[in-house]
PDB file of C-alpha atoms in Angstrom:
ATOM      1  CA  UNK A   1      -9.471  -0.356  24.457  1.00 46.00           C
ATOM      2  CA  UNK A   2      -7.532   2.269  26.503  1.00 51.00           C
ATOM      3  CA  UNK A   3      -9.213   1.993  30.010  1.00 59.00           C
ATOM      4  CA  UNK A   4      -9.927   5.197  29.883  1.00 60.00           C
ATOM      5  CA  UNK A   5      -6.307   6.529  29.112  1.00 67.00           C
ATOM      6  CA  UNK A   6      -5.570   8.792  25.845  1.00 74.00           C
ATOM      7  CA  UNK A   7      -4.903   6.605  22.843  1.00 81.00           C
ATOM      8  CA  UNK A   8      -1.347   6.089  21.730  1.00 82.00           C
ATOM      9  CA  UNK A   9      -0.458   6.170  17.974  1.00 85.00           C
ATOM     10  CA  UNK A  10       2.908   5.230  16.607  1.00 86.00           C
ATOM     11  CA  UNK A  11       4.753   4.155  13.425  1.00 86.00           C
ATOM     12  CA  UNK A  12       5.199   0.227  13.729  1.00 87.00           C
ATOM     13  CA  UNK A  13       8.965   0.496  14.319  1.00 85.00           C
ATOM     14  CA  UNK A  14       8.108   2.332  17.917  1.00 84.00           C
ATOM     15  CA  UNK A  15       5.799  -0.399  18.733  1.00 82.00           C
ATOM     16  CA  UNK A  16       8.872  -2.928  17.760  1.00 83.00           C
ATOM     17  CA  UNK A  17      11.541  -1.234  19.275  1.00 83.00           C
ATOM     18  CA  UNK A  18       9.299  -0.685  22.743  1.00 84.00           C
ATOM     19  CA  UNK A  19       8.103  -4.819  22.541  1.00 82.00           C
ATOM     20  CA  UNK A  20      11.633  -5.597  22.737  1.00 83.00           C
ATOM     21  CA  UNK A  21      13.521  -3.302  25.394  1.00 82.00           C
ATOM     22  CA  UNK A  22      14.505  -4.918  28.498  1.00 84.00           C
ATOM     23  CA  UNK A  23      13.470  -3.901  30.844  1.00 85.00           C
ATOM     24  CA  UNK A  24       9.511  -3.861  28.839  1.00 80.00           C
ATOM     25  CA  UNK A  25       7.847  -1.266  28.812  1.00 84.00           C
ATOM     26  CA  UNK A  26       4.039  -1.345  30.711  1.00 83.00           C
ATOM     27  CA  UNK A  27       1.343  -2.340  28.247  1.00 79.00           C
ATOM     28  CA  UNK A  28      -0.308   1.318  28.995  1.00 79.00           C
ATOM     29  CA  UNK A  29       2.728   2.539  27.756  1.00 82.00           C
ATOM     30  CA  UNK A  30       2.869   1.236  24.865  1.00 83.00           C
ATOM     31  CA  UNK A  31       1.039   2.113  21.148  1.00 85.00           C
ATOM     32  CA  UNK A  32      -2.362   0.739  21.261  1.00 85.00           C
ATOM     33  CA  UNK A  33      -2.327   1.499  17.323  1.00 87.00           C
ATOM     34  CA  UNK A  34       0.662   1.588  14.770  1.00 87.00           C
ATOM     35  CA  UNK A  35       0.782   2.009  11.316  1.00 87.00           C
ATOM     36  CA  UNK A  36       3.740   0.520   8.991  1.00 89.00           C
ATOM     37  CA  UNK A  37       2.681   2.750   5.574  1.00 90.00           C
ATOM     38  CA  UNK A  38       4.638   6.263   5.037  1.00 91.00           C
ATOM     39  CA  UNK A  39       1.702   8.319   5.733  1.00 94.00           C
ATOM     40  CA  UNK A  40      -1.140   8.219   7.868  1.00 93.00           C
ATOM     41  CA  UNK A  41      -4.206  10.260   7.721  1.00 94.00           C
ATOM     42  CA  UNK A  42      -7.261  10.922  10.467  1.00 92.00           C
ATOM     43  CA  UNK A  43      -9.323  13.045  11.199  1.00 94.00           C
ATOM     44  CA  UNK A  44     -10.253  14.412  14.833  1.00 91.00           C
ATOM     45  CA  UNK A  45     -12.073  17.733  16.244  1.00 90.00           C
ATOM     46  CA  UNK A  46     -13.285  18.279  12.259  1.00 92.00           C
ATOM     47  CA  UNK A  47      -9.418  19.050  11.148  1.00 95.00           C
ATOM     48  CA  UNK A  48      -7.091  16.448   8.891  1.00 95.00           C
ATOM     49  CA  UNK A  49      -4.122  15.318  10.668  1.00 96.00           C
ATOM     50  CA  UNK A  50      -1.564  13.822   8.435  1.00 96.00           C
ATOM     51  CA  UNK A  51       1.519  11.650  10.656  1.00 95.00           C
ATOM     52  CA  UNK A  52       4.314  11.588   8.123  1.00 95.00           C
ATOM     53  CA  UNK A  53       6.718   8.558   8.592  1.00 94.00           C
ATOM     54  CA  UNK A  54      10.715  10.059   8.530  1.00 93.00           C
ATOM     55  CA  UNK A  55      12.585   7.172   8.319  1.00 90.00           C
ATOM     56  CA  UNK A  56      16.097   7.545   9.492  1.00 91.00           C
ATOM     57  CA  UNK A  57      16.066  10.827  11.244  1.00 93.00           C
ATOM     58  CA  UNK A  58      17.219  11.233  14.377  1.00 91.00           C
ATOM     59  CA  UNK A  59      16.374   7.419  14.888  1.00 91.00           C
ATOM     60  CA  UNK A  60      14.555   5.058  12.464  1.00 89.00           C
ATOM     61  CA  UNK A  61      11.100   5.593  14.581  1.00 89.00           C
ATOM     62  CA  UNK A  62      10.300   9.355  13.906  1.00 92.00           C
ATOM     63  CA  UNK A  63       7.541  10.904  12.364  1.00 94.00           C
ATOM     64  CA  UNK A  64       5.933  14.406  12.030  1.00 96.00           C
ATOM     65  CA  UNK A  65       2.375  15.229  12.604  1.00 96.00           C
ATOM     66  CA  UNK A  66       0.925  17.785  10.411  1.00 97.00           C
ATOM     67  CA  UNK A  67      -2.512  19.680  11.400  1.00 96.00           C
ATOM     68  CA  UNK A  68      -3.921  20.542   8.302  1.00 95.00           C
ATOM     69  CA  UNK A  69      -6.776  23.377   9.084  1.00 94.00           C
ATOM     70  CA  UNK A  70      -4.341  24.919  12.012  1.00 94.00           C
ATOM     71  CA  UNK A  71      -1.290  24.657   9.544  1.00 94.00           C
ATOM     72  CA  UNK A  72       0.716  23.482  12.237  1.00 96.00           C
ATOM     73  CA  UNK A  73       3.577  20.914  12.126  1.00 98.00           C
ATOM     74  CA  UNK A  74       4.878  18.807  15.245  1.00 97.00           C
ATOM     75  CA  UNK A  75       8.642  17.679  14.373  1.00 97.00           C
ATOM     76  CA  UNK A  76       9.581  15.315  17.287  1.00 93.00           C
ATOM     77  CA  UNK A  77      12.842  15.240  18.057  1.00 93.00           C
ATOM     78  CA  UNK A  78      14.071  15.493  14.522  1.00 95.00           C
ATOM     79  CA  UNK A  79      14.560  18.903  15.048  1.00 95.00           C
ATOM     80  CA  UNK A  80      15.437  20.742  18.597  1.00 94.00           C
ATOM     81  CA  UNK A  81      16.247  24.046  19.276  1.00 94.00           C
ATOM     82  CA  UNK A  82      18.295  24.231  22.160  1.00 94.00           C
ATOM     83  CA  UNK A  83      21.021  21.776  20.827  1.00 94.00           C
ATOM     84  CA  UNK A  84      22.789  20.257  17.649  1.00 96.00           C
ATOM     85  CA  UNK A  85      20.558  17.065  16.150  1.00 95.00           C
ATOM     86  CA  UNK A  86      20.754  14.238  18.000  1.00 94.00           C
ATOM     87  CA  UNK A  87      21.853  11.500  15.683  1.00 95.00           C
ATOM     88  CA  UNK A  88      21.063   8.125  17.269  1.00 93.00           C
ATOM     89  CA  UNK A  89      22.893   6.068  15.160  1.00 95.00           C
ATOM     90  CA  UNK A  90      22.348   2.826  16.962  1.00 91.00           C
ATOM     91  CA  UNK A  91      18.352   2.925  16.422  1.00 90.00           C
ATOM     92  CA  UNK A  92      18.987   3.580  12.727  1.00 92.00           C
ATOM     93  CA  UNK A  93      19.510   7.502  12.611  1.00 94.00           C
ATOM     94  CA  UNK A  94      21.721   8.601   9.982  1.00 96.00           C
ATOM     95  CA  UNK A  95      23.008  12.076   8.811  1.00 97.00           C
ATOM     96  CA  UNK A  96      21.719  12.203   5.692  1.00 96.00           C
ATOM     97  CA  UNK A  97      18.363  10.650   6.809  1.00 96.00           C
ATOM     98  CA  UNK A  98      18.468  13.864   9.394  1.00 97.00           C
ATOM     99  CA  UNK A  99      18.962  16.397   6.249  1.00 97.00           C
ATOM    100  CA  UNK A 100      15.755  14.523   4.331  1.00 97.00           C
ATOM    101  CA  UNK A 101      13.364  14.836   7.241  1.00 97.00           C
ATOM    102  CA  UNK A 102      14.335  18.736   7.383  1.00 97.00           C
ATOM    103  CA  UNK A 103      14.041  18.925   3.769  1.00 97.00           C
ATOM    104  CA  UNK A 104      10.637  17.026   3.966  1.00 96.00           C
ATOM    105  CA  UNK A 105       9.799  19.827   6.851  1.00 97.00           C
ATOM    106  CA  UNK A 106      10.485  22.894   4.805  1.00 97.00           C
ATOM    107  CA  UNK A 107       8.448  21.640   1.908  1.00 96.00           C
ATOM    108  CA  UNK A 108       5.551  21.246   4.434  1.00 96.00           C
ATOM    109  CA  UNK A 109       5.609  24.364   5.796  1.00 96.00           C
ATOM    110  CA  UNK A 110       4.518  27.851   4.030  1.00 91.00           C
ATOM    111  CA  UNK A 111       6.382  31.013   4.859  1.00 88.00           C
ATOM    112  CA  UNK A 112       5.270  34.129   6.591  1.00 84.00           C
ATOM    113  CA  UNK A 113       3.893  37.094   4.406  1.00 77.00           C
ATOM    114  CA  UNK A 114       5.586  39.805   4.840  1.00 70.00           C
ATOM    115  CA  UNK A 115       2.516  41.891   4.883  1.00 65.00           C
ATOM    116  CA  UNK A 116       0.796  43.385   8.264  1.00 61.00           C
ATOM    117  CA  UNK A 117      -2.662  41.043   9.024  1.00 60.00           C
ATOM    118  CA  UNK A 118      -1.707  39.019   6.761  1.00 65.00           C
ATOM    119  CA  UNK A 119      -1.447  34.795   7.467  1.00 72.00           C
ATOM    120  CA  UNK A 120       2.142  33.733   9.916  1.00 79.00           C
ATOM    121  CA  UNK A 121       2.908  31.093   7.971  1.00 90.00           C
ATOM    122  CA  UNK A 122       2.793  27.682   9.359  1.00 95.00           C
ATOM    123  CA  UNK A 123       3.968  27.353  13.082  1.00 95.00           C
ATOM    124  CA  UNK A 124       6.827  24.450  13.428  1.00 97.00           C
ATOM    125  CA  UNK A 125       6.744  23.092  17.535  1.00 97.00           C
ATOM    126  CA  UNK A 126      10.210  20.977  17.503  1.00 97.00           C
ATOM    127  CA  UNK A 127      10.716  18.508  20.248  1.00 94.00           C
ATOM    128  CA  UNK A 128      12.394  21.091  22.357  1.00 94.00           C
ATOM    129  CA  UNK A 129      12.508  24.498  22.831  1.00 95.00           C
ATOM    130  CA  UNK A 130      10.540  27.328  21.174  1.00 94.00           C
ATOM    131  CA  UNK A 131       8.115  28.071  18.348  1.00 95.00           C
ATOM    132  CA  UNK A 132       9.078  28.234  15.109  1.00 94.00           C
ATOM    133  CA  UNK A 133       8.450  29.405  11.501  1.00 93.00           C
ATOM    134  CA  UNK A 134       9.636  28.044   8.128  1.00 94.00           C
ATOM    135  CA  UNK A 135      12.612  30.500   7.929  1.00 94.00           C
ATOM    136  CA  UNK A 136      14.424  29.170  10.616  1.00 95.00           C
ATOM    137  CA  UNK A 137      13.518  25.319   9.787  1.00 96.00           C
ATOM    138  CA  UNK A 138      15.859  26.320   6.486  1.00 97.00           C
ATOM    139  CA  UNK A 139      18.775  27.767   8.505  1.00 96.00           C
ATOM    140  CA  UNK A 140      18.453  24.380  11.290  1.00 97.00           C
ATOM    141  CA  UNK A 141      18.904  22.241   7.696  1.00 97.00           C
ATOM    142  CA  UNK A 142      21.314  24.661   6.398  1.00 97.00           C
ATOM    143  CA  UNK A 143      23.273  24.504  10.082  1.00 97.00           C
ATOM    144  CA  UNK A 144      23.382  20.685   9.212  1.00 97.00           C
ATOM    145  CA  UNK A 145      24.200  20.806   5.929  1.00 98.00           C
ATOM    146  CA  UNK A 146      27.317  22.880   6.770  1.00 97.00           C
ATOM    147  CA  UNK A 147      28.654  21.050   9.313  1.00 97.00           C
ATOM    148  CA  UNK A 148      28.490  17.665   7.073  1.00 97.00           C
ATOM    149  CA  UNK A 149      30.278  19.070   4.295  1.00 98.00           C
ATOM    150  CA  UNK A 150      32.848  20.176   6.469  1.00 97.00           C
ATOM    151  CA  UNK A 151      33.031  16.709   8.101  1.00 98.00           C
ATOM    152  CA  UNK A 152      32.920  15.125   4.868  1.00 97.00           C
ATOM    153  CA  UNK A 153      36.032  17.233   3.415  1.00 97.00           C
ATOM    154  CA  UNK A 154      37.508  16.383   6.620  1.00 97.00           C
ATOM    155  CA  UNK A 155      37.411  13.096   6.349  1.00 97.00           C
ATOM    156  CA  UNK A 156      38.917  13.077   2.653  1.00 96.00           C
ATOM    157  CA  UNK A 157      41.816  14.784   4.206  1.00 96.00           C
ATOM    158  CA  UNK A 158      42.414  11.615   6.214  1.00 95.00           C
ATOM    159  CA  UNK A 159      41.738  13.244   9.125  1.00 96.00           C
ATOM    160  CA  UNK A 160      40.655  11.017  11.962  1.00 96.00           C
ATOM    161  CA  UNK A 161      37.936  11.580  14.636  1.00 97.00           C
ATOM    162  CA  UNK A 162      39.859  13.473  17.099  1.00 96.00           C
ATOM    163  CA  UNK A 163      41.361  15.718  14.272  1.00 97.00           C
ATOM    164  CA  UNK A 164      38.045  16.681  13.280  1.00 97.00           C
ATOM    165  CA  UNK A 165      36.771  17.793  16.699  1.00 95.00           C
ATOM    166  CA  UNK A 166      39.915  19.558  17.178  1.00 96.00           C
ATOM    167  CA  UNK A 167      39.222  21.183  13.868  1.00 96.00           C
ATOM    168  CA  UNK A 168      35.615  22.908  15.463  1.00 95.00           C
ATOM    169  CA  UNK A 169      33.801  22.122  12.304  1.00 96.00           C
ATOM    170  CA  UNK A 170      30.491  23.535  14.099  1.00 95.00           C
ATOM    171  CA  UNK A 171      32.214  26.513  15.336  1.00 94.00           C
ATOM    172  CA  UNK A 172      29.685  29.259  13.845  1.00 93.00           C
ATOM    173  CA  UNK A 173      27.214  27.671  15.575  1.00 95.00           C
ATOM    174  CA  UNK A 174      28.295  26.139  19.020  1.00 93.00           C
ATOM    175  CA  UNK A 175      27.607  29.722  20.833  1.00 92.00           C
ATOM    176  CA  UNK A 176      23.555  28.989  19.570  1.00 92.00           C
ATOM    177  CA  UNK A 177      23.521  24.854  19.445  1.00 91.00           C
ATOM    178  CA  UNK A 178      26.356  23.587  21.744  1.00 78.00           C
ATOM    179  CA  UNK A 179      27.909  22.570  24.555  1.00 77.00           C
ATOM    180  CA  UNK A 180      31.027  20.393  24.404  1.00 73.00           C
ATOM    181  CA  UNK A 181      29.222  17.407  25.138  1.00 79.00           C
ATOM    182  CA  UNK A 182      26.244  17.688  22.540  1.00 88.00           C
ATOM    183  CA  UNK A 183      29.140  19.313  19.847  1.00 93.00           C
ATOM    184  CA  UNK A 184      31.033  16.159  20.253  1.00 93.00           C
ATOM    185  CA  UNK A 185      28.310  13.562  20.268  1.00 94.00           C
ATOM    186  CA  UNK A 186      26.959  15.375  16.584  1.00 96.00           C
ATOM    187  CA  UNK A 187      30.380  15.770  15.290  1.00 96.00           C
ATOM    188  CA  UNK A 188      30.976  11.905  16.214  1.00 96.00           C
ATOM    189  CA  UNK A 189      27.537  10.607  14.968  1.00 96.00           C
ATOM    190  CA  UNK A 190      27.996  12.593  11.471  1.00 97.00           C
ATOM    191  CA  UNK A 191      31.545  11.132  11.486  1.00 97.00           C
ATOM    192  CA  UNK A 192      30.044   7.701  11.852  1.00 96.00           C
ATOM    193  CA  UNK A 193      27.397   8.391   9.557  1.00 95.00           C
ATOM    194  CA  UNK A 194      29.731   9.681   6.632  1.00 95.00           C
ATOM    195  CA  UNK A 195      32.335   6.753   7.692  1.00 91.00           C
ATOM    196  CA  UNK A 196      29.585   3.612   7.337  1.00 83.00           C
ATOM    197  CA  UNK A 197      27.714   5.108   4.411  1.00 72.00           C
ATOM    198  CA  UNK A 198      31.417   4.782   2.350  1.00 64.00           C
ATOM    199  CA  UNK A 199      31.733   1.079   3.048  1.00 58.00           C
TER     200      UNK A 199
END
């Protein structure tokens, strides 16, 4: 029962993660229903709604929700356009983890054709900023992807953390993504990343 209140649905690691914090979080707060399997399906206002479990995204407790009839897909914070990805690497978010959700996005979405009256495509609504269409899910990933593999052959150069920020590996992007506090906190979480999935 939800008194009244909207229903809350989560993957079971939110409803772990938000059990434990200190200081707890209200009851109303909290999921009143999780599920622990990859996928879950409903159905409300006569549409399928998939939620799609992406485990170690931005954090270990993401998931997207895909409106089937609407073709519309709700990222969460696994993909934000007004800054680089925010890798939480303490709540089990990894780099590559990042890279597989935004693969798993692109191959949910359909693209735009190119044809006047014809179907947009399925809309993407990231956890911040605007609207968005398959094309530009690919060059978020693609952003990503670049500034790993630069990290990566940065780090096989021996090169340590402050080396690689001096280096600007996200430079191409920082005018659309950054600020020298979000650059630095993505360069250092992929450098992290990279560095613990070697041992």
């Amino acid at each position: 029962m939800t008194g009244g209140g909207a229903s809350i649905l989560s993957h079971d690691s939110v409803l772990r993660r938000m059990a434990a914090a200190k200081p707890a979080y209200s009851s109303s707060a909290q999921p009143n229903e999780a599920f622990f399997t990859p996928r879950k399906a409903i159905r409300m206002n006569d549409e399928g709604i998939e939620i799609l479990y992406q485990p170690a995204a931005h954090s270990n407790a993401d998931s997207f929700v895909l409106f089937r009839a609407s073709d519309v897909v709700v990222t969460g914070d696994v993909m934000d356009m007004t800054r680089f990805p925010v890798i939480d690497l303490a709540n089990g978010g990894s780099i590559q983890g990042e890279i597989d959700a935004l693969n798993r996005l692109i191959d949910l979405t359909i693209a735009p054709t190119p044809f006047i009256y014809k179907d947009v495509g399925t809309y993407v609504i990231p956890g911040h900023g605007r609207l968005c269409e398959q094309m530009e899910v690919v060059d978020y990933r693609d952003m990503v992807v670049l500034v790993r593999d630069v990290v990566a052959d940065l780090i096989k150069q021996g090169k340590t953390i402050d080396q690689i920020k001096a280096a600007r590996p996200a430079l191409p992007y920082e005018t659309r993504y950054g600020s020298q506090t979000g650059t630095n906190a993505f360069i250092e979480a992929v450098y992290k990343s990279l560095s613990t999935a070697k041992k």
